[in-house]
Amino acid sequence: MIITRSIYATRKAIARAKERKEKIGFVPTMGALHEGHLSLVRRAGKECDFVAVSIFVNPAQFGPKEDFKKYPRAFRRDSALLGKEHVDLLFVPSVKEMYDSDFSTYVEETYLGRVLCGLSRPGHFKGVCTVVTKLFNIITPDLAYVGQKDYQQAEIIRRLVQDLNFPVTVRVAPIVREDDGLAISSRNKYLSVYERKQALSLSQALRFAKNMIRTGERSPQKVIRCLRNMIDGSKDAKIDYIKIIDPRTLRDVTRIKGKVAVVLAVYIGKTRLIDNEVMYAR
Ligand code: AMP
């Protein structure tokens, strides 16, 4: 595994792989790696000849009051974990390498990013689209791997690729969960033991919704009301949103029919957690 810190060295390594006619898979991350990230890396390893991973805590996607400074950074552990997988290139740029002091060009998706996390985290998806565009231009992957854990982000990246004609196929991989159901996230590290227990209310709520829909409930309001009651029962939980949406437009559905996504964002203490599940109603 080569570790690169400059765009120049990264491009050179990629150019060599392209000369060898290798298919390039790319997994963008912010580090503090866990089984969720590794599932993407492993899938890339199965489907591609050359696997590139990036670790970059992107300041442009954090709001001024968010956790950019205290976001977990664990480079040694991360590179050791990736060293055990099929990874050919690990790109770890500095903020300065990615954003020159006179940086002034941003990329913004203007429809899917206007709802859900886009409302509670203004500017977040603009930061995501900008960094993903830069990383795609540097790595020039054939396939890029993202997680369904960040449902809205995955849909926005798909749209970005479609709208701006990136020659990249986006693969969205399923959510990896702890044994008790909690969706694995780098931010789970912030939770105290007591909060960790309360965080289970998110995946429990999704399971409950699935059951309601399976047994015939078709009113989004009724399902959402039940989930609100469930999550409000946890002392430190504060709901940001619970929505039942059209999986492509991300807008609320008026009736549960066909494929829908149940998406939620909940603060457990100071930690904002997200989770989702795609469900089918006949
Ligand atoms: P992050 O480091 O949080 O920016 O995540 C990097 C990539 O890993 C994103 O595409 C995430 O959606 C994905 N990811 C994060 N957590 C999980 C998980 N529990 N299961 C699957 N993918 C995940």
PDB file of C-alpha atoms and ligand atoms in Angstrom, residues 28-31 34 36-37 39-40 61 71 145-150 153 173-177 183-186, ligand 1:
ATOM      1  CA  PRO A  28     -13.555   8.332   0.166  1.00  0.00           C
ATOM      2  CA  THR A  29     -13.556   8.525   3.992  1.00  0.00           C
ATOM      3  CA  MET A  30     -12.880  10.863   6.864  1.00  0.00           C
ATOM      4  CA  GLY A  31     -10.908   8.218   8.743  1.00  0.00           C
ATOM      5  CA  HIS A  34     -14.608   0.938  11.261  1.00  0.00           C
ATOM      6  CA  GLY A  36     -18.646   0.149   7.736  1.00  0.00           C
ATOM      7  CA  HIS A  37     -15.699   1.686   5.900  1.00  0.00           C
ATOM      8  CA  SER A  39     -17.077  -3.204   3.959  1.00  0.00           C
ATOM      9  CA  LEU A  40     -16.716  -0.607   1.184  1.00  0.00           C
ATOM     10  CA  GLN A  61     -18.520  20.160   5.170  1.00  0.00           C
ATOM     11  CA  TYR A  71     -13.691  14.762  14.948  1.00  0.00           C
ATOM     12  CA  TYR A 145     -18.039   3.215  -3.135  1.00  0.00           C
ATOM     13  CA  VAL A 146     -20.278   5.019  -0.657  1.00  0.00           C
ATOM     14  CA  GLY A 147     -22.477   3.816   2.191  1.00  0.00           C
ATOM     15  CA  GLN A 148     -26.252   3.825   2.484  1.00  0.00           C
ATOM     16  CA  LYS A 149     -25.649   4.913   6.086  1.00  0.00           C
ATOM     17  CA  ASP A 150     -25.492   8.453   4.664  1.00  0.00           C
ATOM     18  CA  GLN A 153     -25.254  11.974   0.716  1.00  0.00           C
ATOM     19  CA  ALA A 173     -23.276  -0.421  -0.040  1.00  0.00           C
ATOM     20  CA  PRO A 174     -25.631  -1.519   2.784  1.00  0.00           C
ATOM     21  CA  ILE A 175     -25.384  -0.198   6.346  1.00  0.00           C
ATOM     22  CA  VAL A 176     -23.101  -2.190   8.642  1.00  0.00           C
ATOM     23  CA  ARG A 177     -24.539  -2.430  12.159  1.00  0.00           C
ATOM     24  CA  ALA A 183     -25.495   1.677  12.780  1.00  0.00           C
ATOM     25  CA  ILE A 184     -21.701   1.887  13.050  1.00  0.00           C
ATOM     26  CA  SER A 185     -20.415   5.449  12.881  1.00  0.00           C
ATOM     27  CA  SER A 186     -17.172   7.232  13.759  1.00  0.00           C
TER      28      SER A 186
HETATM   29  P1  AMP B   1     -17.219   8.960   6.642  1.00  0.00           P
HETATM   30  O1  AMP B   1     -15.829   8.573   7.018  1.00  0.00           O
HETATM   31  O2  AMP B   1     -18.156   9.054   7.783  1.00  0.00           O
HETATM   32  O3  AMP B   1     -17.245  10.157   5.720  1.00  0.00           O
HETATM   33  O4  AMP B   1     -17.768   7.747   5.763  1.00  0.00           O
HETATM   34  C1  AMP B   1     -17.100   7.310   4.595  1.00  0.00           C
HETATM   35  C2  AMP B   1     -18.005   6.372   3.843  1.00  0.00           C
HETATM   36  O5  AMP B   1     -18.304   5.234   4.658  1.00  0.00           O
HETATM   37  C3  AMP B   1     -19.349   7.016   3.467  1.00  0.00           C
HETATM   38  O6  AMP B   1     -19.688   6.644   2.147  1.00  0.00           O
HETATM   39  C4  AMP B   1     -20.286   6.438   4.484  1.00  0.00           C
HETATM   40  O7  AMP B   1     -21.613   6.367   4.037  1.00  0.00           O
HETATM   41  C5  AMP B   1     -19.706   5.040   4.674  1.00  0.00           C
HETATM   42  N1  AMP B   1     -20.136   4.487   5.964  1.00  0.00           N
HETATM   43  C6  AMP B   1     -20.049   5.075   7.180  1.00  0.00           C
HETATM   44  N2  AMP B   1     -20.611   4.278   8.121  1.00  0.00           N
HETATM   45  C7  AMP B   1     -21.064   3.183   7.482  1.00  0.00           C
HETATM   46  C8  AMP B   1     -21.760   2.001   7.897  1.00  0.00           C
HETATM   47  N3  AMP B   1     -22.085   1.787   9.173  1.00  0.00           N
HETATM   48  N4  AMP B   1     -22.074   1.088   6.949  1.00  0.00           N
HETATM   49  C9  AMP B   1     -21.747   1.294   5.650  1.00  0.00           C
HETATM   50  N5  AMP B   1     -21.107   2.377   5.198  1.00  0.00           N
HETATM   51  C10 AMP B   1     -20.766   3.309   6.091  1.00  0.00           C
END
